Coordinates of N, CA and C in Angstrom, one line a residue:
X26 N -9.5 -6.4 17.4 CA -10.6 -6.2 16.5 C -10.8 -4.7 16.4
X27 N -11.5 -4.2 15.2 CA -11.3 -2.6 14.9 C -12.4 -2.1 15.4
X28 N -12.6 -1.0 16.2 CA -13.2 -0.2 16.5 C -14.7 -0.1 15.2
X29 N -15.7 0.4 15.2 CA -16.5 0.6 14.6 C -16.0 2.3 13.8
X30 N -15.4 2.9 14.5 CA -15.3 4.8 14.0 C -13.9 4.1 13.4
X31 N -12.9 3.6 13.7 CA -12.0 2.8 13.2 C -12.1 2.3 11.6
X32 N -12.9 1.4 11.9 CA -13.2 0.7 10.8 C -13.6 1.6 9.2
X33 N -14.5 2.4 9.9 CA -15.0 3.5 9.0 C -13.9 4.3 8.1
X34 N -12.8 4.7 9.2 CA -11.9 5.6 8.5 C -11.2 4.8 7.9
X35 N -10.9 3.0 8.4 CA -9.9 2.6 7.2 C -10.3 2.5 6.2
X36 N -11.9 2.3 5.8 CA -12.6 2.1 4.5 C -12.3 3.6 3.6
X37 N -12.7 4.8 4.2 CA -12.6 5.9 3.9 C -11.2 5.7 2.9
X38 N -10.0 5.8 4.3 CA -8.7 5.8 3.3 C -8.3 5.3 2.0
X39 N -9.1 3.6 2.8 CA -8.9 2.4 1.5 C -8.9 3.2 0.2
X40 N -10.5 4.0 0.1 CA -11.3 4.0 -1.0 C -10.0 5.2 -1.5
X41 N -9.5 6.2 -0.6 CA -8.7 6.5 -1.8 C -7.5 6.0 -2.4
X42 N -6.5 5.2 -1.7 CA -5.7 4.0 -2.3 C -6.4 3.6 -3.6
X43 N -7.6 3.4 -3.5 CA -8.6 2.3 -4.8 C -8.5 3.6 -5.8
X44 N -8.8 4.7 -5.5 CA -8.8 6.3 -6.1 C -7.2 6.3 -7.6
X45 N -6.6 5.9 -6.3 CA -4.8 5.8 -7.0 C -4.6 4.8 -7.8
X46 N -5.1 3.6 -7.6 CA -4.9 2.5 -7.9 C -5.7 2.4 -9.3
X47 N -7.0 3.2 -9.4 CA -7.2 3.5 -10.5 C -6.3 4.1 -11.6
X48 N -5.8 5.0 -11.3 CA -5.1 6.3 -11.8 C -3.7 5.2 -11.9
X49 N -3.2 4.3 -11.9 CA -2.4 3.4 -12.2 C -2.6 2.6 -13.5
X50 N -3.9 2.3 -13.1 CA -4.4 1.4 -14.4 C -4.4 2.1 -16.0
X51 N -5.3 3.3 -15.5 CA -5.8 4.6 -16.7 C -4.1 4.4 -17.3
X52 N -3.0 4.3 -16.4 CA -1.8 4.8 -17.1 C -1.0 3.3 -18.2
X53 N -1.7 2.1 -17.3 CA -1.1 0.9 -17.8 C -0.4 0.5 -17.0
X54 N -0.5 0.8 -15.7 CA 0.4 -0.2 -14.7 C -0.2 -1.1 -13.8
X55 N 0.1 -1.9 -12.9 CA -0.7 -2.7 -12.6 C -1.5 -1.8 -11.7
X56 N -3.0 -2.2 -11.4 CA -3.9 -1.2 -10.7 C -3.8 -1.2 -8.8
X57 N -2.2 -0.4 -8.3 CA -2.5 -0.7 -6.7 C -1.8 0.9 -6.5
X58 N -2.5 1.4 -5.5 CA -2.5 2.4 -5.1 C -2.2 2.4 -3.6
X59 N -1.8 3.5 -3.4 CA -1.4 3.8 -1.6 C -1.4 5.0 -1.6
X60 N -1.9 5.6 0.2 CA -1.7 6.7 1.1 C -1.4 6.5 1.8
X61 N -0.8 7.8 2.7 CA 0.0 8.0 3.8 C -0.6 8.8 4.7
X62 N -1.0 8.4 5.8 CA -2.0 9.0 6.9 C -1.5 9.6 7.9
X63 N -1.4 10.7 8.0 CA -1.2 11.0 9.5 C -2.1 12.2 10.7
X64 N -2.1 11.5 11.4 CA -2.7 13.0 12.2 C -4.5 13.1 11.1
X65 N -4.6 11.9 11.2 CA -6.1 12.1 9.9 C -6.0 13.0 9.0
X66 N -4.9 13.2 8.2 CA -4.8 14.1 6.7 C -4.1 12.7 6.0
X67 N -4.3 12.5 4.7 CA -3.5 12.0 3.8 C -2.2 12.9 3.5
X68 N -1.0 12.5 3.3 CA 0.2 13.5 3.2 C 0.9 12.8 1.8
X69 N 0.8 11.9 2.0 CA 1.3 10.8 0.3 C 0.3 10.0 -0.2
X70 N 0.1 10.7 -1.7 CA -0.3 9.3 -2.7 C 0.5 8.5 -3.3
X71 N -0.2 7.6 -4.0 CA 0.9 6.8 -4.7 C 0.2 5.5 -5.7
X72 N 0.8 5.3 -6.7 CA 0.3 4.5 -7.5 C 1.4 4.0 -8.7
X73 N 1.2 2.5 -8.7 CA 2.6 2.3 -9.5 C 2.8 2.7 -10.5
X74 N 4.1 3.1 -10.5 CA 4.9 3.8 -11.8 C 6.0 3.2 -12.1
X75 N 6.1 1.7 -12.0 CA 7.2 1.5 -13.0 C 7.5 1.6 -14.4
X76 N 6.4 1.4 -15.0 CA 6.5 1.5 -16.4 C 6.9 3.3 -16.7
X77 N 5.6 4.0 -16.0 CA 5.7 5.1 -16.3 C 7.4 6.3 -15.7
X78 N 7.8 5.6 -14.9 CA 9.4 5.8 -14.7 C 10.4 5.2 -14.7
X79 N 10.3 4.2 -15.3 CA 11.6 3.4 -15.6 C 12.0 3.0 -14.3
X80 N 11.4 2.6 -13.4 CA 12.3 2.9 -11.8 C 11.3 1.4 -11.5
X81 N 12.2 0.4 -10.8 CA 11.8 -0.9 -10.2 C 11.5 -0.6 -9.2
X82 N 11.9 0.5 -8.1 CA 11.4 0.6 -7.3 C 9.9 1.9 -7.1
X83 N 9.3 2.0 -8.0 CA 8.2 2.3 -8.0 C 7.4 2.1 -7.9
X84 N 7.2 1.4 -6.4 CA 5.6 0.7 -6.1 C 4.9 1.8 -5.7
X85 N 3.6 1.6 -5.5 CA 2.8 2.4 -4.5 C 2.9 3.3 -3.6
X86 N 3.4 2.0 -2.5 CA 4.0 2.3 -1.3 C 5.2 3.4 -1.5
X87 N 6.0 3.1 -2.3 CA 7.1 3.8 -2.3 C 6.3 5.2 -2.8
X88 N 6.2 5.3 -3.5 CA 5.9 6.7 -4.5 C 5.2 7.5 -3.1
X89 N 3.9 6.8 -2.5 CA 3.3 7.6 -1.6 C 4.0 7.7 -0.2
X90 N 5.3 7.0 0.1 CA 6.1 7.3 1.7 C 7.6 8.8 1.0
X91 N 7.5 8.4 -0.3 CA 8.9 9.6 -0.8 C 7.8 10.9 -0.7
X92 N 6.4 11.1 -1.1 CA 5.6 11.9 -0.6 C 5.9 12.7 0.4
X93 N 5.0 11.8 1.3 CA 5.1 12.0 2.6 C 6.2 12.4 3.3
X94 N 7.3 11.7 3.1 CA 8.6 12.4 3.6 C 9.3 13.5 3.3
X95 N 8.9 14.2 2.1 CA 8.8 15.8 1.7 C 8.1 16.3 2.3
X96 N 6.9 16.0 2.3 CA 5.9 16.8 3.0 C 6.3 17.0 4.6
X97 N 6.5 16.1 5.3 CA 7.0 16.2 6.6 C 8.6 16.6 6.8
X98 N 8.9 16.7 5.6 CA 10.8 17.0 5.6 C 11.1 16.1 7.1
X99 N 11.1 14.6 6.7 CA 11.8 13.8 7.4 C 11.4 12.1 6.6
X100 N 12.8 11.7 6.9 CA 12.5 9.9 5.9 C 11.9 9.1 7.1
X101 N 11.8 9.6 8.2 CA 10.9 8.8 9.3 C 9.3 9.3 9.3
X102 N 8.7 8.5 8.9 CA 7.2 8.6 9.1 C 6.7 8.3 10.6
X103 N 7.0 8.6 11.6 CA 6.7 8.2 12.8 C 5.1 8.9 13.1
X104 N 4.5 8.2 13.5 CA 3.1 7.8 14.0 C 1.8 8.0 12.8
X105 N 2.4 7.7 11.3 CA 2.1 8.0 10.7 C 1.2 6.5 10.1
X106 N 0.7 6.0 9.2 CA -0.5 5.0 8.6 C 0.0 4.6 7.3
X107 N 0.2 3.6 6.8 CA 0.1 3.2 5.4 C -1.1 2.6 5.3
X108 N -1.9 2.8 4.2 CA -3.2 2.6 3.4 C -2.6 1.9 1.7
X109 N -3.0 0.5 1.3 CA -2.8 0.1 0.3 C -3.1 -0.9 0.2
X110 N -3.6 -1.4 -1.4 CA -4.4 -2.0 -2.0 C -4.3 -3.3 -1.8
X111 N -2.8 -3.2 -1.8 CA -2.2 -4.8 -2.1 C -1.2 -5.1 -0.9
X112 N -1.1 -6.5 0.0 CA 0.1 -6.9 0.5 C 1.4 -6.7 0.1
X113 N 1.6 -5.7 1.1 CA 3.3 -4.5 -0.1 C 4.6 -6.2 0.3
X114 N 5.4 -5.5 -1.1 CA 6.6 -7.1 -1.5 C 7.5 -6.8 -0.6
X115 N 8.4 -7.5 -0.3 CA 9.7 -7.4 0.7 C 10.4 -5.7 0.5
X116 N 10.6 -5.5 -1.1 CA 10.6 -4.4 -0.8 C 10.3 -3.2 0.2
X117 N 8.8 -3.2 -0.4 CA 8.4 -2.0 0.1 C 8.1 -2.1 1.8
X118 N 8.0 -4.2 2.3 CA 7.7 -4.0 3.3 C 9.2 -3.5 4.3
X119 N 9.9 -3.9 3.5 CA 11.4 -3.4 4.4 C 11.3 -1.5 4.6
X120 N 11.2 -0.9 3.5 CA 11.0 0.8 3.5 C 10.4 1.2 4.4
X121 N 8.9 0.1 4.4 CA 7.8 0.4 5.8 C 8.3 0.3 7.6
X122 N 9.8 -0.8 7.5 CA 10.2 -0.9 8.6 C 11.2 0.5 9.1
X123 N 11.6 1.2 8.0 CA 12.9 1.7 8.2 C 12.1 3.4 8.1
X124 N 11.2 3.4 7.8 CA 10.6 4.6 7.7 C 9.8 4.7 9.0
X125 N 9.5 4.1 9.8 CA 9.1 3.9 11.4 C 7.5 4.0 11.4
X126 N 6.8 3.2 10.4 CA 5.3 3.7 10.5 C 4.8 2.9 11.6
X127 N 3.9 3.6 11.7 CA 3.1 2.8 13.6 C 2.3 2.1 13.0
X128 N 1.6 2.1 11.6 CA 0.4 1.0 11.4 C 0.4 1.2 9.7
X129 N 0.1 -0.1 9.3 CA 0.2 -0.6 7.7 C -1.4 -0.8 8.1
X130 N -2.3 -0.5 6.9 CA -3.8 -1.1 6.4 C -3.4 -1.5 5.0
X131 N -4.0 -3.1 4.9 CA -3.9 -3.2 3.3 C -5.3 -3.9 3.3
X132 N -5.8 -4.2 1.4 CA -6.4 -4.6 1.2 C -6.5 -5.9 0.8
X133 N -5.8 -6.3 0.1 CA -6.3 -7.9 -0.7 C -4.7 -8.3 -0.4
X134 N -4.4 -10.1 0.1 CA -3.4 -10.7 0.2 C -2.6 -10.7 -0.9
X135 N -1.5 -10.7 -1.4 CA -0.4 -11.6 -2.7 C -0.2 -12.8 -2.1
X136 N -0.6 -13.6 -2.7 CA 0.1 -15.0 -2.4 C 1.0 -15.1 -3.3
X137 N 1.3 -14.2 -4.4 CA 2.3 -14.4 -5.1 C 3.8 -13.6 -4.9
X138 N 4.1 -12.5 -4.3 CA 4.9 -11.8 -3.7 C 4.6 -10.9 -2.1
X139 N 3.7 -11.5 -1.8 CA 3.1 -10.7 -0.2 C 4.3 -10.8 0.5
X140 N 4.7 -9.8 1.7 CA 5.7 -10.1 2.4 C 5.6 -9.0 4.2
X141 N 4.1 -9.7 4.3 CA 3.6 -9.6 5.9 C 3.5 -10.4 6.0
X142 N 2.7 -11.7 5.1 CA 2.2 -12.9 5.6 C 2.2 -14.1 4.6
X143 N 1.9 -13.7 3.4 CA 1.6 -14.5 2.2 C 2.8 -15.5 1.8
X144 N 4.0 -14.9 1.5 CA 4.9 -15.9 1.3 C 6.3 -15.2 2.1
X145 N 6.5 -14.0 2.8 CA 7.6 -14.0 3.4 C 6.9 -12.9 4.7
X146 N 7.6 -12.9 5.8 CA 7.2 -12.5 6.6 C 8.4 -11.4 7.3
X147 N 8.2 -9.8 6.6 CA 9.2 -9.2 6.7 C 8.8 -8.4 7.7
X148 N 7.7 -7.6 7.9 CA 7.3 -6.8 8.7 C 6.8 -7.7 10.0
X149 N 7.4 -6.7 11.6 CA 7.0 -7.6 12.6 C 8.4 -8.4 13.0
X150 N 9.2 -9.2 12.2 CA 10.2 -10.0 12.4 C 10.2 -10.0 13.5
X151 N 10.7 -10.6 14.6 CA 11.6 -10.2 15.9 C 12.5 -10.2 16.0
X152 N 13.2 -9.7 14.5 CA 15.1 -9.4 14.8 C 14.8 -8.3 14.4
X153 N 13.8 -7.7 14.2 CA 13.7 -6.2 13.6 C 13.7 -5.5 14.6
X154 N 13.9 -3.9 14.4 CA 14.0 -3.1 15.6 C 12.7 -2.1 15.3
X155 N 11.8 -2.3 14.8 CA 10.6 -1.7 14.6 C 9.2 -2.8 14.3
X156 N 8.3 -2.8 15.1 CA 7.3 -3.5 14.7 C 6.2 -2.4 15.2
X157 N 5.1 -2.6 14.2 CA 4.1 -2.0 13.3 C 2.7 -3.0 13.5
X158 N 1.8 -2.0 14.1 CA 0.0 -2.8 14.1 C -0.2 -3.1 12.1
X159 N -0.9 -3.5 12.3 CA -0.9 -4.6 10.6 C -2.5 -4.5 11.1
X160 N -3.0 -4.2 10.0 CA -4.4 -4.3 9.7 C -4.9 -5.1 8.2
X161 N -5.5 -5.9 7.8 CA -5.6 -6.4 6.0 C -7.4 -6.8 6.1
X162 N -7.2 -7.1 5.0 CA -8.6 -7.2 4.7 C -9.5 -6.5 4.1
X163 N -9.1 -5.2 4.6 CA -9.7 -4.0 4.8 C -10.3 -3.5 2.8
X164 N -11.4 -3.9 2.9 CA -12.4 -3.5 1.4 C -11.5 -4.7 0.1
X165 N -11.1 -5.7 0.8 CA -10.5 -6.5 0.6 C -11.1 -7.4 -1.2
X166 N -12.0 -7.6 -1.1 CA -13.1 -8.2 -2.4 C -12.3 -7.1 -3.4
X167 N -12.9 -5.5 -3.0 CA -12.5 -4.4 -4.1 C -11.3 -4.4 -4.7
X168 N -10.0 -4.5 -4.2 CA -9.0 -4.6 -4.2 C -8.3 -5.9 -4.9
X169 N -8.4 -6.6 -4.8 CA -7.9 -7.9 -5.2 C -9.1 -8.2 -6.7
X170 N -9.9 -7.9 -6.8 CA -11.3 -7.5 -7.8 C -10.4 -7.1 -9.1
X171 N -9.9 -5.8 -8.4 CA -9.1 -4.4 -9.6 C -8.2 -4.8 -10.4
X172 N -7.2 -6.1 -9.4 CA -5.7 -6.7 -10.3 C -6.6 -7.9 -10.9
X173 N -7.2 -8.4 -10.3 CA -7.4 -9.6 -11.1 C -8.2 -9.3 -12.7
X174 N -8.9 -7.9 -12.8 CA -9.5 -8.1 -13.7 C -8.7 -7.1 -14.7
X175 N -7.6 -6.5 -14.2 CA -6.8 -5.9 -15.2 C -5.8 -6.7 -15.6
X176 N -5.1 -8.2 -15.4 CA -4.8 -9.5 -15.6 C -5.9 -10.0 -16.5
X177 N -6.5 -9.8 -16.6 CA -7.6 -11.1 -17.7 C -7.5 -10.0 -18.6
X178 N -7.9 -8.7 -18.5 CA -8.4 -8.0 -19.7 C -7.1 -7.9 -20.5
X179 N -5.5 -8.0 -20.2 CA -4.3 -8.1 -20.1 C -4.3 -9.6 -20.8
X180 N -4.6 -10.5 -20.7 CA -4.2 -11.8 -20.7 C -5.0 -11.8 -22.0
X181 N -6.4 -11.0 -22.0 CA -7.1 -10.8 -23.6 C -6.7 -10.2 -24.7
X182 N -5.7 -8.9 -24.4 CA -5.2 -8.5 -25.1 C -6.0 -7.1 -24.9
X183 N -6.6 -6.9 -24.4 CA -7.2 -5.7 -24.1 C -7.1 -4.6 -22.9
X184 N -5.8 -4.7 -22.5 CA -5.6 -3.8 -21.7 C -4.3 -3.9 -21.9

């Protein structure tokens, strides 16, 4: 269970993931955002940019750990936090394994491509050689709120 000063800073971080995940939508992409925490500084944002780079691998996650890894001039994130909106896809949950983060926070489940828990279970494995504290939930309503309502307004023709 999370600490109460815990708790506080995941909400903190959440909110700016939700920050990015805005700044996704404004662009036309789906609205999920991520940071990269370490040592209590953010070091990577991120917000999807597939459309806006032609690149499939442009999740969230990704854009804010290629950050981070500049900023630290290393592709290991060691003892470092992921913060993001959405249950990251096999993709990004495999990047998360190989980039050595000590703890993933997300916000709202995918039951439609989730891949902590929802439909594949990549992070954690025990054939993996890295397992990672998992936190979810975290401002969870907001987050899952953001895509669903940029899907309808989408599905109206209005976004």
């Amino acid at each position: 269970m999370n600490s109460k000063p815990e708790a506080a800073s995941d909400d903190r971080f959440m909110r700016i993931a939700l920050e990015q995940a805005a700044l996704a939508e404004t662009a036309g992409e789906v609205p999920i955002g991520a940071v990269v925490v370490c040592n209590g500084e953010v070091i990577g944002r991120g917000f999807n940019r597939n459309l806006l780079d032609s690149d499939p691998s442009a999740h969230a996650e990704m854009v804010a750990m290629r950050e981070a890894g500049r900023k630290l001039g290393n592709h290991r994130l060691v003892g470092c936090e992921l913060f993001v909106t959405m249950e990251p896809c096999a993709m990004c949950a495999g990047a998360l394994v190989h980039a050595r983060l000590s703890r993933l926070v997300y916000g709202s489940d995918d039951p439609k491509a989730g891949a902590v828990k929802s439909v594949l279970q990549v992070l954690n494995h025990p054939k993996l050689n890295h397992l990672m504290d998992v936190t979810s939930g975290v401002l969870a309503e907001e987050c899952s709120e953001k895509v669903k309502a940029f899907f309808r307004r989408r599905r109206a023709g209005t976004a």
